[in-house]
XYZ file of C-alpha atoms in Angstrom:
155
model
C -9.966 2.835 -19.111
C -10.752 5.295 -21.900
C -8.166 7.891 -22.839
C -8.982 11.036 -20.825
C -9.661 14.348 -22.504
C -8.895 17.475 -20.500
C -12.175 19.281 -19.882
C -12.615 22.836 -18.752
C -15.334 23.937 -16.371
C -15.627 27.686 -15.819
C -12.063 28.235 -17.045
C -10.536 25.498 -14.820
C -9.505 21.959 -15.596
C -11.582 19.240 -13.946
C -9.732 17.445 -11.125
C -11.012 14.012 -12.161
C -9.373 14.471 -15.565
C -5.938 14.652 -13.933
C -6.814 11.681 -11.719
C -7.827 9.581 -14.727
C -4.782 10.676 -16.740
C -2.426 9.565 -13.954
C -4.233 6.228 -13.603
C -4.018 5.642 -17.366
C -0.318 6.512 -17.393
C 0.435 4.092 -14.547
C -1.634 1.314 -16.117
C 0.559 1.614 -19.219
C 3.586 1.010 -16.992
C 2.055 -2.205 -15.575
C 0.423 -0.833 -12.424
C -2.914 -2.546 -11.792
C -5.860 -0.197 -11.235
C -8.374 -0.682 -8.405
C -11.184 1.499 -7.152
C -10.687 2.237 -3.434
C -13.955 0.723 -2.225
C -13.149 -2.574 -3.956
C -10.256 -3.320 -1.581
C -11.377 -5.741 1.143
C -10.600 -4.585 4.681
C -12.070 -4.975 8.158
C -12.695 -1.246 8.521
C -11.800 2.021 6.852
C -9.120 2.490 9.524
C -7.087 -0.265 7.799
C -4.631 1.232 5.313
C -2.893 -1.914 4.049
C -4.082 -4.072 1.172
C -3.441 -7.263 3.142
C -4.088 -9.633 0.213
C -1.129 -8.163 -1.687
C 1.124 -8.000 1.375
C 0.455 -11.663 2.199
C 0.913 -12.729 -1.435
C 4.260 -10.911 -1.665
C 5.511 -12.305 1.666
C 4.536 -15.864 0.656
C 6.223 -15.561 -2.738
C 9.445 -14.152 -1.283
C 9.622 -16.513 1.720
C 8.604 -20.027 0.631
C 10.477 -21.443 3.635
C 8.059 -19.822 6.108
C 4.771 -21.364 7.218
C 1.432 -19.602 6.734
C 1.142 -18.596 10.385
C 4.641 -17.064 10.271
C 3.678 -15.051 7.170
C 0.525 -13.853 8.961
C 2.561 -12.883 12.026
C 4.914 -10.748 9.923
C 1.980 -9.098 8.120
C 0.302 -8.389 11.473
C 3.518 -6.799 12.766
C 3.427 -4.440 9.793
C -0.319 -3.794 10.205
C -0.090 -3.132 13.937
C 3.156 -1.156 13.944
C 3.187 1.669 16.407
C 5.582 3.952 18.195
C 5.492 6.869 20.606
C 4.654 9.401 17.902
C 3.264 9.361 14.363
C 6.663 10.506 13.095
C 8.415 7.635 14.913
C 5.924 5.162 13.441
C 6.515 6.484 9.907
C 10.271 6.331 10.455
C 10.027 2.722 11.653
C 7.888 1.623 8.689
C 10.169 3.453 6.243
C 13.182 1.635 7.709
C 11.343 -1.690 7.355
C 10.480 -0.891 3.727
C 14.094 -0.061 2.901
C 16.009 -2.541 5.100
C 13.450 -5.282 5.765
C 11.924 -6.636 8.976
C 14.033 -8.717 11.342
C 12.239 -11.988 12.097
C 13.154 -15.173 13.947
C 11.385 -18.212 12.526
C 10.028 -21.191 14.479
C 13.386 -22.924 14.196
C 15.092 -20.001 15.942
C 16.842 -18.806 12.793
C 16.980 -15.009 12.344
C 16.048 -13.719 8.922
C 15.565 -10.362 7.227
C 12.145 -10.224 5.568
C 11.909 -7.864 2.605
C 8.751 -5.783 2.331
C 9.878 -4.410 -1.045
C 12.237 -6.169 -3.431
C 14.614 -3.469 -4.663
C 16.914 -6.009 -6.334
C 14.276 -7.542 -8.608
C 11.431 -5.039 -8.886
C 9.371 -7.473 -10.993
C 8.714 -9.390 -7.751
C 6.743 -6.457 -6.353
C 2.984 -5.971 -6.686
C 2.019 -2.502 -7.929
C -1.490 -1.060 -7.569
C -2.828 2.388 -8.343
C -5.968 3.073 -6.331
C -8.323 6.008 -6.463
C -10.847 7.281 -3.927
C -9.530 5.128 -1.031
C -11.275 6.392 2.113
C -9.344 6.180 5.388
C -10.934 6.902 8.774
C -8.865 8.383 11.583
C -9.500 9.927 14.989
C -8.623 13.560 15.632
C -9.437 15.191 18.985
C -11.802 12.318 19.777
C -13.775 12.698 16.552
C -13.713 10.219 13.678
C -12.855 11.929 10.418
C -11.809 10.647 7.022
C -9.523 11.380 4.130
C -9.928 10.178 0.570
C -6.893 10.741 -1.643
C -7.649 11.059 -5.330
C -4.859 8.606 -6.185
C -2.852 6.370 -3.879
C -0.019 4.046 -4.901
C 0.446 0.668 -3.224
C 3.564 -1.484 -3.412
C 3.054 -4.974 -2.023
C -0.086 -3.803 -0.249
C 1.557 -0.829 1.459
C 0.526 2.722 0.558
């Protein structure tokens, strides 16, 4: 990406200039850039970059079978609680402490969603213009953050 130059329009800086500057900065610190529409997903209601989440889970858990990895990823994708706040709290706890999982052999295991001990194991993506659909009062609406950071497929 070309080095951004701050442009003024009618006495104000252009928003896209800041967006591009942040993306360039993060690329220099080894974050991979993706345009939001280039991320494969079943619908715009999906917020995870499943390819990265699956890749990270496979790399960190070579003892688990593919269907077990998919089950863990689906648990993260389909997480829900009584309220939005409770859901965010649950996912935050999983990100920090890991997900408790019992494998096919009946052995309990903590599955890391982020490797805080060896951060080089994580997958970092900086994404711009990532549209997310949501329902509010029965109407489908959308949000499109200028820049969104993903770690191991999770925003």
